[in-house]
CSV table of C-alpha atoms in Angstrom, one decimal:
chain,number,residue,atom,x,y,z
A,1,MET,CA,-14.9,-48.5,15.4
A,2,LYS,CA,-14.7,-50.9,18.4
A,3,MET,CA,-16.4,-53.6,16.3
A,4,ILE,CA,-13.9,-53.1,13.5
A,5,ASN,CA,-11.0,-53.3,15.9
A,6,LYS,CA,-12.4,-56.5,17.5
A,7,PHE,CA,-12.9,-58.0,14.1
A,8,LEU,CA,-9.4,-57.1,13.0
A,9,LYS,CA,-8.0,-58.9,16.0
A,10,MET,CA,-10.1,-62.0,15.4
A,11,SER,CA,-9.3,-62.0,11.7
A,12,GLY,CA,-5.6,-62.0,12.5
A,13,LYS,CA,-6.0,-65.4,14.2
A,14,THR,CA,-7.6,-67.1,11.2
A,15,LYS,CA,-5.8,-70.1,9.7
A,16,LYS,CA,-3.6,-69.8,6.6
A,17,GLY,CA,-5.2,-70.7,3.4
A,18,SER,CA,-8.7,-70.2,4.6
A,19,LYS,CA,-10.8,-68.9,1.8
A,20,ALA,CA,-13.4,-67.3,4.1
A,21,GLY,CA,-10.6,-65.7,6.2
A,22,GLY,CA,-8.9,-64.5,3.0
A,23,LYS,CA,-12.0,-62.8,1.7
A,24,ASP,CA,-12.9,-61.2,5.0
A,25,SER,CA,-9.4,-60.0,5.7
A,26,THR,CA,-9.2,-58.6,2.2
A,27,LYS,CA,-12.4,-56.8,2.7
A,28,TYR,CA,-11.4,-55.1,6.0
A,29,ARG,CA,-7.6,-54.9,6.0
A,30,GLY,CA,-6.2,-56.4,2.8
A,31,GLY,CA,-4.5,-59.2,4.7
A,32,LYS,CA,-4.9,-62.1,2.1
A,33,SER,CA,-3.4,-62.0,-1.3
A,34,SER,CA,-5.0,-63.7,-4.3
A,35,ASP,CA,-2.5,-66.6,-4.2
A,36,GLY,CA,-3.5,-67.6,-0.7
A,37,LYS,CA,-0.4,-66.4,1.2
A,38,ALA,CA,-0.5,-65.4,4.9
A,39,GLY,CA,-1.9,-62.0,6.0
A,40,ASN,CA,0.0,-59.0,7.4
A,41,SER,CA,2.0,-59.1,10.6
A,42,LYS,CA,0.9,-57.7,13.9
A,43,LYS,CA,2.8,-54.5,13.2
A,44,GLN,CA,1.0,-54.0,9.9
A,45,ASN,CA,-2.3,-54.7,11.8
A,46,THR,CA,-1.5,-51.8,14.1
A,47,SER,CA,-0.6,-49.5,11.2
A,48,ASP,CA,-3.9,-50.5,9.4
A,49,LYS,CA,-5.8,-49.7,12.5
A,50,ASN,CA,-4.3,-46.3,12.8
A,51,ASP,CA,-4.9,-45.6,9.1
A,52,LYS,CA,-8.5,-46.6,9.5
A,53,GLU,CA,-8.9,-44.1,12.3
A,54,THR,CA,-6.8,-41.3,10.7
A,55,HIS,CA,-8.1,-41.4,7.2
A,56,GLN,CA,-11.8,-41.7,7.7
A,57,PRO,CA,-13.9,-40.4,4.8
A,58,VAL,CA,-14.3,-36.6,4.9
A,59,SER,CA,-17.1,-34.9,3.1
A,60,THR,CA,-15.7,-33.3,-0.1
A,61,ALA,CA,-17.9,-30.1,0.0
A,62,ALA,CA,-19.2,-28.0,2.9
A,63,THR,CA,-22.1,-25.6,3.0
A,64,LYS,CA,-23.2,-22.7,5.2
A,65,LYS,CA,-25.4,-25.2,7.2
A,66,ASP,CA,-22.3,-27.2,8.0
A,67,LEU,CA,-20.7,-24.1,9.5
A,68,LEU,CA,-23.7,-23.8,11.9
A,69,LYS,CA,-23.0,-27.3,13.3
A,70,PRO,CA,-20.6,-27.6,16.3
A,71,SER,CA,-17.1,-28.7,15.4
A,72,PRO,CA,-14.7,-30.4,17.9
A,73,SER,CA,-11.5,-28.5,18.7
A,74,LEU,CA,-8.2,-29.7,17.4
A,75,GLN,CA,-6.6,-29.5,20.8
A,76,GLU,CA,-9.2,-31.6,22.4
A,77,THR,CA,-9.1,-34.3,19.7
A,78,ALA,CA,-6.8,-37.3,19.7
A,79,GLN,CA,-3.6,-36.9,17.7
A,80,ASN,CA,-4.5,-39.7,15.3
A,81,GLN,CA,-7.6,-37.7,14.4
A,82,HIS,CA,-5.9,-34.4,13.7
A,83,VAL,CA,-5.4,-34.9,9.9
A,84,ARG,CA,-9.0,-35.8,9.3
A,85,LEU,CA,-10.3,-32.9,11.5
A,86,PHE,CA,-7.8,-30.5,10.0
A,87,ILE,CA,-9.1,-31.3,6.4
A,88,GLU,CA,-12.7,-31.0,7.6
A,89,LYS,CA,-12.1,-27.6,9.0
A,90,LEU,CA,-10.2,-26.5,5.8
A,91,ARG,CA,-13.3,-27.5,3.8
A,92,LEU,CA,-15.6,-25.6,6.1
A,93,CYS,CA,-13.4,-22.5,5.7
A,94,SER,CA,-13.8,-22.8,1.9
A,95,VAL,CA,-17.4,-21.6,2.2
A,96,LEU,CA,-17.8,-18.1,0.9
A,97,PHE,CA,-20.2,-15.3,1.9
A,98,GLU,CA,-21.5,-12.1,0.3
A,99,TRP,CA,-20.1,-9.0,1.9
A,100,GLY,CA,-21.0,-5.3,1.8
A,101,ASN,CA,-24.6,-5.2,2.9
A,102,ASP,CA,-25.0,-6.0,6.6
A,103,GLU,CA,-28.7,-4.9,6.7
A,104,THR,CA,-29.9,-7.7,4.4
A,105,ARG,CA,-27.8,-10.4,6.2
A,106,THR,CA,-29.8,-13.0,8.1
A,107,GLN,CA,-29.0,-14.0,11.7
A,108,GLN,CA,-27.9,-17.5,10.4
A,109,ASP,CA,-25.4,-15.9,7.9
A,110,SER,CA,-24.0,-13.7,10.7
A,111,LYS,CA,-23.5,-16.7,12.9
A,112,ALA,CA,-21.9,-18.7,10.1
A,113,ILE,CA,-19.5,-15.9,9.3
A,114,GLU,CA,-18.4,-15.7,12.9
A,115,ASN,CA,-18.0,-19.5,13.1
A,116,LYS,CA,-15.8,-19.4,10.0
A,117,ARG,CA,-13.7,-16.7,11.5
A,118,GLN,CA,-13.3,-18.8,14.7
A,119,LEU,CA,-12.3,-21.8,12.6
A,120,LEU,CA,-9.7,-19.8,10.7
A,121,LEU,CA,-8.3,-18.5,13.9
A,122,GLU,CA,-8.1,-22.1,15.2
A,123,LEU,CA,-6.3,-23.2,12.1
A,124,VAL,CA,-3.8,-20.4,12.4
A,125,ASP,CA,-3.1,-21.3,16.0
A,126,PHE,CA,-2.8,-25.0,15.2
A,127,ILE,CA,-0.4,-24.5,12.3
A,128,GLY,CA,1.7,-22.1,14.5
A,129,LYS,CA,2.1,-24.4,17.5
A,130,SER,CA,1.7,-27.9,16.3
A,131,LYS,CA,4.3,-29.8,14.2
A,132,ALA,CA,1.9,-30.7,11.5
A,133,VAL,CA,2.5,-33.5,9.0
A,134,TYR,CA,1.9,-32.0,5.5
A,135,SER,CA,1.0,-35.0,3.4
A,136,GLU,CA,0.0,-34.4,-0.3
A,137,GLN,CA,-3.7,-34.6,0.7
A,138,VAL,CA,-3.3,-31.9,3.4
A,139,VAL,CA,-1.3,-29.6,1.1
A,140,ALA,CA,-3.9,-30.0,-1.7
A,141,GLU,CA,-6.7,-29.1,0.7
A,142,VAL,CA,-4.7,-26.1,2.1
A,143,MET,CA,-4.0,-24.7,-1.4
A,144,LYS,CA,-7.6,-25.3,-2.4
A,145,MET,CA,-8.9,-23.3,0.6
A,146,VAL,CA,-6.4,-20.5,0.0
A,147,LYS,CA,-7.3,-20.2,-3.7
A,148,ILE,CA,-11.1,-20.2,-3.0
A,149,ASN,CA,-10.8,-17.4,-0.4
A,150,LEU,CA,-8.1,-15.2,-2.0
A,151,PHE,CA,-8.4,-15.5,-5.8
A,152,ARG,CA,-11.4,-13.3,-6.7
A,153,THR,CA,-12.3,-10.4,-9.0
A,154,LEU,CA,-11.3,-7.1,-7.5
A,155,PRO,CA,-14.1,-4.5,-7.1
A,156,PRO,CA,-14.1,-1.4,-9.3
A,157,LYS,CA,-11.5,1.2,-8.2
A,158,VAL,CA,-12.7,4.0,-5.9
A,159,HIS,CA,-9.6,6.2,-6.7
A,160,LEU,CA,-9.3,6.6,-10.5
A,161,THR,CA,-5.8,8.1,-10.1
A,162,MET,CA,-2.9,7.1,-7.9
A,163,ILE,CA,-2.5,9.4,-4.9
A,164,ASP,CA,-0.1,9.5,-2.0
A,165,PRO,CA,-1.3,6.9,0.6
A,166,GLU,CA,-1.0,9.5,3.3
A,167,GLU,CA,-3.3,11.9,1.5
A,168,GLU,CA,-5.9,9.6,0.1
A,169,GLU,CA,-8.9,8.3,2.0
A,170,PRO,CA,-8.2,4.6,2.7
A,171,VAL,CA,-10.3,1.9,1.0
A,172,TYR,CA,-11.0,-1.2,3.0
A,173,GLU,CA,-11.9,-4.7,1.6
A,174,PRO,CA,-15.3,-5.7,3.0
A,175,SER,CA,-14.3,-9.4,3.5
A,176,TRP,CA,-11.1,-8.4,5.4
A,177,PRO,CA,-12.2,-10.1,8.7
A,178,HIS,CA,-11.8,-13.4,6.9
A,179,LEU,CA,-9.1,-12.5,4.3
A,180,GLN,CA,-6.7,-11.3,7.0
A,181,ILE,CA,-6.8,-14.6,8.8
A,182,VAL,CA,-6.5,-16.6,5.5
A,183,TYR,CA,-3.4,-14.5,4.6
A,184,GLU,CA,-1.9,-15.1,8.0
A,185,PHE,CA,-2.6,-18.8,7.8
A,186,PHE,CA,-1.0,-19.1,4.4
A,187,LEU,CA,2.0,-17.0,5.4
A,188,ARG,CA,2.7,-19.4,8.3
A,189,PHE,CA,2.1,-22.3,6.1
A,190,ILE,CA,4.6,-21.1,3.5
A,191,VAL,CA,7.4,-20.4,6.0
A,192,SER,CA,6.9,-23.7,7.9
A,193,GLY,CA,10.1,-25.7,8.2
A,194,ASP,CA,8.0,-29.0,7.9
A,195,LEU,CA,6.9,-28.1,4.4
A,196,ASP,CA,8.4,-30.2,1.6
A,197,VAL,CA,9.4,-27.8,-1.2
A,198,ARG,CA,9.4,-30.6,-3.8
A,199,LEU,CA,5.8,-31.4,-3.0
A,200,MET,CA,4.8,-27.8,-3.1
A,201,ARG,CA,6.1,-27.3,-6.6
A,202,LYS,CA,2.9,-28.9,-7.9
A,203,TYR,CA,0.8,-26.1,-6.3
A,204,ILE,CA,3.0,-23.1,-6.0
A,205,ASN,CA,3.5,-22.5,-9.7
A,206,ALA,CA,3.6,-19.8,-12.3
A,207,SER,CA,-0.2,-19.6,-12.5
A,208,PHE,CA,-0.5,-19.2,-8.7
A,209,VAL,CA,2.2,-16.5,-8.6
A,210,ASN,CA,0.3,-14.6,-11.4
A,211,GLY,CA,-2.8,-14.8,-9.2
A,212,LEU,CA,-1.0,-13.2,-6.3
A,213,LEU,CA,0.4,-10.5,-8.6
A,214,GLU,CA,-3.0,-9.6,-9.8
A,215,LEU,CA,-4.3,-9.2,-6.3
A,216,LEU,CA,-1.6,-6.6,-5.6
A,217,ASP,CA,-3.7,-4.1,-7.5
A,218,SER,CA,-6.1,-4.2,-4.5
A,219,GLU,CA,-6.9,-0.8,-3.0
A,220,ASP,CA,-6.7,-2.1,0.5
A,221,ARG,CA,-3.1,-1.4,1.7
A,222,ARG,CA,-3.4,-4.1,4.4
A,223,GLU,CA,-3.9,-6.8,1.8
A,224,ARG,CA,-1.0,-5.5,-0.3
A,225,ASP,CA,1.3,-5.7,2.7
A,226,TYR,CA,0.5,-9.4,3.2
A,227,LEU,CA,0.9,-10.1,-0.5
A,228,LYS,CA,4.3,-8.4,-0.5
A,229,THR,CA,5.5,-10.6,2.3
A,230,ILE,CA,4.1,-13.8,0.9
A,231,LEU,CA,5.6,-13.1,-2.6
A,232,HIS,CA,9.0,-12.4,-1.0
A,233,ARG,CA,8.9,-15.7,0.9
A,234,ILE,CA,7.9,-17.6,-2.2
A,235,TYR,CA,10.8,-16.0,-4.1
A,236,ALA,CA,13.2,-17.0,-1.3
A,237,LYS,CA,12.0,-20.5,-0.9
A,238,PHE,CA,11.1,-21.6,-4.5
A,239,MET,CA,14.2,-21.0,-6.6
A,240,MET,CA,12.7,-22.5,-9.8
A,241,LEU,CA,10.1,-19.6,-9.8
A,242,ARG,CA,12.6,-16.7,-9.4
A,243,ALA,CA,13.1,-16.0,-13.1
A,244,TRP,CA,9.3,-16.2,-13.7
A,245,ILE,CA,8.5,-13.8,-10.8
A,246,ARG,CA,11.0,-11.3,-12.1
A,247,LYS,CA,9.6,-11.6,-15.6
A,248,SER,CA,6.0,-11.2,-14.4
A,249,ILE,CA,6.9,-8.1,-12.4
A,250,SER,CA,8.6,-6.7,-15.5
A,251,LEU,CA,5.5,-7.2,-17.5
A,252,THR,CA,3.4,-5.6,-14.8
A,253,PHE,CA,5.7,-2.6,-14.9
A,254,TYR,CA,5.7,-2.4,-18.7
A,255,ASN,CA,1.9,-2.2,-18.7
A,256,PHE,CA,2.0,0.4,-15.9
A,257,ILE,CA,4.5,2.7,-17.7
A,258,TYR,CA,3.2,2.5,-21.3
A,259,GLU,CA,-0.5,1.7,-20.9
A,260,THR,CA,-2.3,2.5,-17.7
A,261,GLU,CA,-0.1,4.6,-15.3
A,262,HIS,CA,-2.3,3.2,-12.6
A,263,HIS,CA,-1.4,0.2,-10.4
A,264,ASN,CA,-1.9,0.2,-6.6
A,265,GLY,CA,0.8,-2.3,-5.9
A,266,VAL,CA,3.8,-0.6,-7.6
A,267,ALA,CA,5.4,0.5,-4.3
A,268,GLU,CA,5.1,-3.0,-2.9
A,269,LEU,CA,6.5,-4.6,-6.0
A,270,LEU,CA,9.4,-2.2,-5.9
A,271,GLU,CA,10.0,-3.2,-2.2
A,272,ILE,CA,10.2,-6.8,-3.3
A,273,LEU,CA,12.6,-5.9,-6.1
A,274,GLY,CA,14.8,-3.9,-3.7
A,275,SER,CA,15.5,-7.0,-1.6
A,276,ILE,CA,16.0,-9.1,-4.7
A,277,ILE,CA,18.5,-6.7,-6.3
A,278,SER,CA,20.5,-6.5,-3.1
A,279,GLY,CA,21.0,-10.3,-3.4
A,280,PHE,CA,22.2,-10.2,-7.0
A,281,ALA,CA,25.6,-11.8,-7.5
A,282,LEU,CA,28.4,-10.0,-9.3
A,283,PRO,CA,29.0,-9.5,-12.1
A,284,LEU,CA,25.5,-8.5,-12.9
A,285,LYS,CA,23.7,-10.5,-15.6
A,286,ALA,CA,22.7,-8.8,-18.9
A,287,GLU,CA,19.0,-9.3,-18.1
A,288,HIS,CA,19.4,-7.4,-14.8
A,289,LYS,CA,21.1,-4.4,-16.5
A,290,GLN,CA,18.4,-4.5,-19.2
A,291,PHE,CA,15.7,-4.4,-16.6
A,292,LEU,CA,17.4,-1.3,-15.1
A,293,LYS,CA,17.5,0.6,-18.4
A,294,THR,CA,14.2,-0.4,-19.8
A,295,VAL,CA,12.0,-0.5,-16.7
A,296,LEU,CA,13.3,1.3,-13.7
A,297,ILE,CA,14.6,4.4,-15.5
A,298,PRO,CA,11.6,4.9,-17.7
A,299,MET,CA,9.4,4.5,-14.6
A,300,HIS,CA,10.6,8.0,-13.5
A,301,LYS,CA,8.5,9.7,-16.2
A,302,VAL,CA,5.0,8.5,-15.1
A,303,LYS,CA,2.8,11.1,-13.5
A,304,PRO,CA,2.2,9.5,-10.1
A,305,LEU,CA,6.0,9.2,-9.4
A,306,GLN,CA,5.7,10.7,-5.9
A,307,VAL,CA,3.6,7.7,-4.8
A,308,PHE,CA,6.5,5.2,-5.1
A,309,HIS,CA,9.6,7.3,-5.7
A,310,GLN,CA,11.3,6.3,-2.4
A,311,GLN,CA,11.1,2.6,-3.3
A,312,LEU,CA,12.1,3.2,-7.0
A,313,SER,CA,15.1,5.3,-5.9
A,314,TYR,CA,16.2,2.6,-3.6
A,315,CYS,CA,16.2,0.0,-6.4
A,316,VAL,CA,18.2,2.2,-8.8
A,317,THR,CA,20.8,3.1,-6.1
A,318,GLN,CA,21.1,-0.6,-5.3
A,319,PHE,CA,22.1,-1.3,-8.9
A,320,VAL,CA,24.7,1.5,-8.9
A,321,ASP,CA,26.0,0.3,-5.5
A,322,LYS,CA,26.5,-3.2,-6.9
A,323,ASP,CA,28.2,-1.9,-10.1
A,324,HIS,CA,29.4,1.7,-10.1
A,325,THR,CA,30.0,1.5,-13.9
A,326,LEU,CA,26.2,1.8,-14.3
A,327,ALA,CA,26.2,5.3,-12.9
A,328,PRO,CA,26.7,7.2,-16.2
A,329,ALA,CA,23.9,5.3,-17.9
A,330,VAL,CA,21.5,5.9,-15.0
A,331,ILE,CA,22.4,9.6,-14.6
A,332,THR,CA,22.1,10.2,-18.4
A,333,GLY,CA,18.8,8.4,-18.4
A,334,LEU,CA,17.4,10.7,-15.7
A,335,LEU,CA,18.7,13.8,-17.5
A,336,LYS,CA,16.9,12.8,-20.7
A,337,ILE,CA,13.5,12.6,-18.9
A,338,TRP,CA,14.2,15.5,-16.5
A,339,PRO,CA,10.8,17.3,-15.6
A,340,ALA,CA,10.6,20.7,-17.2
A,341,VAL,CA,7.5,22.3,-15.5
A,342,ASN,CA,6.7,19.9,-12.5
A,343,SER,CA,8.5,21.4,-9.5
A,344,SER,CA,7.6,18.6,-7.0
A,345,LYS,CA,8.8,16.0,-9.5
A,346,GLU,CA,12.1,17.9,-10.1
A,347,LEU,CA,12.7,17.9,-6.3
A,348,LEU,CA,12.5,14.1,-6.3
A,349,PHE,CA,14.9,14.0,-9.2
A,350,LEU,CA,17.4,16.2,-7.4
A,351,ASN,CA,17.2,14.0,-4.2
A,352,GLU,CA,17.8,10.9,-6.2
A,353,LEU,CA,20.6,12.5,-8.2
A,354,GLU,CA,22.5,13.3,-5.0
A,355,GLU,CA,22.2,9.7,-3.8
A,356,LEU,CA,23.6,8.5,-7.1
A,357,LEU,CA,26.5,11.0,-7.1
A,358,GLU,CA,27.5,9.7,-3.6
A,359,LEU,CA,28.0,6.2,-5.3
A,360,THR,CA,29.7,7.6,-8.4
A,361,GLN,CA,33.5,7.1,-8.9
A,362,PRO,CA,35.6,10.0,-10.3
A,363,GLU,CA,36.0,8.1,-13.7
A,364,GLU,CA,32.2,7.9,-14.1
A,365,PHE,CA,31.7,11.4,-12.8
A,366,GLU,CA,33.9,12.8,-15.5
A,367,ILE,CA,31.8,11.1,-18.2
A,368,VAL,CA,28.5,12.8,-17.2
A,369,LEU,CA,30.0,16.1,-15.9
A,370,GLN,CA,29.0,18.3,-18.8
A,371,PRO,CA,25.3,17.4,-19.2
A,372,LEU,CA,24.9,17.0,-15.4
A,373,PHE,CA,26.0,20.5,-14.5
A,374,ARG,CA,24.1,22.1,-17.3
A,375,GLN,CA,21.0,20.7,-15.7
A,376,ILE,CA,22.1,21.7,-12.2
A,377,ALA,CA,22.8,25.2,-13.5
A,378,ILE,CA,19.2,25.4,-14.8
A,379,SER,CA,17.9,24.2,-11.4
A,380,ILE,CA,20.1,26.7,-9.5
A,381,GLY,CA,18.6,29.5,-11.6
A,382,SER,CA,15.0,28.3,-11.1
A,383,PRO,CA,12.6,31.0,-9.8
A,384,HIS,CA,11.1,28.2,-7.6
A,385,PHE,CA,13.1,28.7,-4.4
A,386,GLN,CA,12.8,25.1,-3.3
A,387,ILE,CA,14.4,23.8,-6.5
A,388,ALA,CA,17.2,26.4,-6.4
A,389,GLU,CA,17.8,25.7,-2.7
A,390,ARG,CA,17.9,21.9,-3.2
A,391,ALA,CA,20.4,22.2,-6.1
A,392,LEU,CA,22.7,24.4,-4.0
A,393,PHE,CA,22.5,21.9,-1.1
A,394,VAL,CA,24.6,19.5,-3.3
A,395,TRP,CA,27.7,21.4,-2.0
A,396,HIS,CA,26.8,20.4,1.5
A,397,ASN,CA,27.6,16.8,0.7
A,398,GLU,CA,31.3,16.3,1.4
A,399,TYR,CA,32.0,13.6,-1.2
A,400,ILE,CA,30.2,15.4,-4.0
A,401,SER,CA,31.8,18.7,-3.0
A,402,SER,CA,35.2,17.0,-3.2
A,403,LEU,CA,34.4,15.7,-6.7
A,404,ILE,CA,33.4,19.2,-7.9
A,405,ALA,CA,36.6,20.6,-6.4
A,406,ASP,CA,38.7,18.1,-8.4
A,407,TYR,CA,36.9,19.1,-11.6
A,408,ARG,CA,36.3,22.7,-10.8
A,409,LYS,CA,37.9,24.0,-14.1
A,410,GLU,CA,35.1,22.1,-16.0
A,411,VAL,CA,32.3,22.7,-13.5
A,412,LEU,CA,32.5,26.4,-12.7
A,413,PRO,CA,32.3,27.8,-16.2
A,414,ILE,CA,29.0,25.9,-16.7
A,415,ILE,CA,27.3,27.0,-13.5
A,416,PHE,CA,28.9,30.5,-13.0
A,417,PRO,CA,26.2,32.4,-15.0
A,418,ALA,CA,23.5,31.0,-12.8
A,419,LEU,CA,25.5,31.7,-9.6
A,420,HIS,CA,26.1,35.3,-10.7
A,421,VAL,CA,22.4,36.0,-11.5
A,422,ASN,CA,21.3,34.5,-8.2
A,423,SER,CA,23.8,36.5,-6.1
A,424,GLN,CA,22.6,39.7,-7.8
A,425,SER,CA,18.9,39.4,-8.2
A,426,HIS,CA,17.2,36.3,-6.8
A,427,TRP,CA,14.1,37.2,-4.9
A,428,ASN,CA,14.6,34.6,-2.1
A,429,PRO,CA,17.2,35.6,0.5
A,430,THR,CA,18.0,32.0,1.5
A,431,VAL,CA,18.9,31.2,-2.1
A,432,SER,CA,21.1,34.3,-2.4
A,433,THR,CA,22.9,33.4,0.8
A,434,LEU,CA,23.5,29.8,-0.4
A,435,THR,CA,24.7,31.1,-3.8
A,436,LEU,CA,27.3,33.4,-2.1
A,437,ASN,CA,28.5,30.4,0.0
A,438,VAL,CA,29.1,28.4,-3.1
A,439,LEU,CA,31.0,31.2,-4.7
A,440,LYS,CA,33.1,31.5,-1.5
A,441,ILE,CA,33.9,27.8,-1.8
A,442,PHE,CA,35.2,28.3,-5.3
A,443,MET,CA,37.1,31.4,-4.3
A,444,GLY,CA,38.9,29.4,-1.6
A,445,LEU,CA,39.7,26.7,-4.1
A,446,ASP,CA,40.8,28.8,-7.1
A,447,SER,CA,40.3,32.6,-7.0
A,448,ASN,CA,41.9,33.1,-10.4
A,449,LEU,CA,39.4,30.7,-11.9
A,450,VAL,CA,36.5,32.6,-10.4
A,451,GLU,CA,37.9,35.9,-11.7
A,452,GLN,CA,38.4,34.4,-15.1
A,453,CYS,CA,34.8,33.1,-15.2
A,454,SER,CA,33.6,36.4,-14.0
A,455,LYS,CA,35.4,38.2,-16.8
A,456,THR,CA,34.1,35.8,-19.4
A,457,HIS,CA,30.6,36.2,-18.1
A,458,GLU,CA,30.9,40.0,-18.3
A,459,GLU,CA,32.2,39.8,-21.8
A,460,TYR,CA,29.3,37.5,-22.7
A,461,MET,CA,26.8,39.9,-21.2
A,462,ILE,CA,28.3,42.8,-23.1
A,463,ARG,CA,28.1,40.9,-26.4
A,464,THR,CA,24.5,39.9,-25.6
A,465,ALA,CA,23.6,43.6,-24.8
A,466,LYS,CA,25.2,44.8,-28.1
A,467,HIS,CA,23.4,42.0,-30.0
A,468,LYS,CA,20.0,43.0,-28.4
A,469,LYS,CA,20.6,46.7,-29.1
A,470,ALA,CA,21.5,46.0,-32.8
A,471,ARG,CA,18.4,43.8,-33.1
A,472,ASP,CA,16.1,46.5,-31.6
A,473,GLU,CA,17.6,49.1,-33.9
A,474,TYR,CA,17.1,46.9,-36.9
A,475,TRP,CA,13.5,46.2,-35.9
A,476,LYS,CA,12.8,50.0,-35.5
A,477,SER,CA,14.2,50.6,-39.0
A,478,LEU,CA,11.9,47.9,-40.4
A,479,MET,CA,8.9,49.4,-38.7
A,480,ALA,CA,9.8,52.9,-40.0
A,481,THR,CA,10.2,51.5,-43.5
A,482,HIS,CA,6.8,49.8,-43.3
A,483,SER,CA,5.0,52.9,-41.9
A,484,THR,CA,6.3,55.1,-44.8
C-alpha cells in the first residue's frame, strides 16, 4: 500500500502528454485519458487513494475454515477500512451449519459456530452504534446474508393441531443461537434512519415478503415474534408493498380457513392487521370491508379459535369502531355461525358480542335486535351454567343495559320464557339469582310489560300442555287400535 501511495504521488508530477506517464497513470489511477489530456487534480488523487484503501477486493465466498481464522475488530480498524471489513464479516456470517446433533459435532465445528455467533454480535453492535454508510454493495451483502440464514425449509411440525401456547409444550428452533442475532441485526438494519428506501426497493420486494410470511408458520414462538415486528416495520416503511402485504395475508388466511385449519402464525398476523386496521382512513375502502366479511368473520368458525380469538376480536372491533354501520353485518355474521355444542367457543362468542354491542349505535341495534336476542335467550336457558351466567352478565354493562331498556317492548317478549324457566328451575343458584336480578330490572322499568309477558307465557304453556295431552291421547288410541 505504501508503494502504491508513493507511486501515485510520483505519477502526479509527470509531464503532460507523456505517453509513459499516461499509460502508468491509467493503469494505477486512471489519470490520463486516451486523447492525452492532463490527469486528475490533487483532490481526485486523494479520493482515489481512499477508494483504493476502502474498496480492496474481498473474497466472494467464505468457508468454515475462514471462520476459524482471526478477524480484526471493526472498532479497532481504521474508518476507511470499515466497509471492506464489514462486507468480509457479512460473508463469514453467511456460512451455515448443521444443527440438532451435538454429539457428532467436531471441535472445529463448535469453534466455528461460536466464532460466527461472536461475529454476528459484533455486527449488531456496530450497526447499532455506528453511523454506517449503506451503499448498494453493502445493502446487497446484508440482504444476501439475511436470506441465506433465514430463508430455509421449516422442519416437520411437532404439534399436528393448534393448541393454546400456554398449554402446549414449547418447540425451539435448534439454530436459534444464530437466528436470533440475525433477526436482531436485520431489525436494526430495517429501522435505521440512514437507510435509503429507494435503494431498498430492489431487495425488499414481494418475493422477500412472501418468504417472511412463510417463516411465520414456524413453531418457535420467539422467531414468530421477531417476524411480526419486522413485517410491521416493513409495512410502515415501504408504502409500495402495503397492498401486497395485505393481499398475501388474506391468501394465507383463506388457505387456513378453507384448507388446513393449521397455521402457527395466525395470532401474529392478526396482531399486525390490528395495527394496520387502526390506521385505515375514513371512509373505509370497499376492499377493507370485503376483507372483514370474507376473512375475519368466517375465521370464527375454525376449530382452534381459542388460540387466536383475542387478536381476531380486536381486529373485528377495530372495524366497527372505525365505522359503526358495519355492526349489523358483523353481528349477523357471528349469529349465522354461532356454535351449537361447543361451550368454550360459545363463551368466546358472547365475550366478543358484548364488545361489539358497546360500539353499536341505537339505529344499528334495532336492525339486529330480533335475531340477536333470540340467540341470547337460548344462551340464557343453557344448562351449562357458565354460558347462562355470561349471557346474563350483559345486563351489567351500563350502555347495553340502556339500549335494552329503550327497546324493552321488543326485547322482553323474546327472552321472558328463558328468564321464567331459569327463575323456577335452573340447577345453578348463581344463574337463578342473576335471572331474578334481570327480572327486577324489567319490573323497575315497566311492571305492566312484565305482567303482560308473564300472562302471555302462561297462556302459551297452557296451550302447549293441551296440545301435548291431545297428542298423547291420540297416540294411545292408535296403539289401542293396533293391538286389537
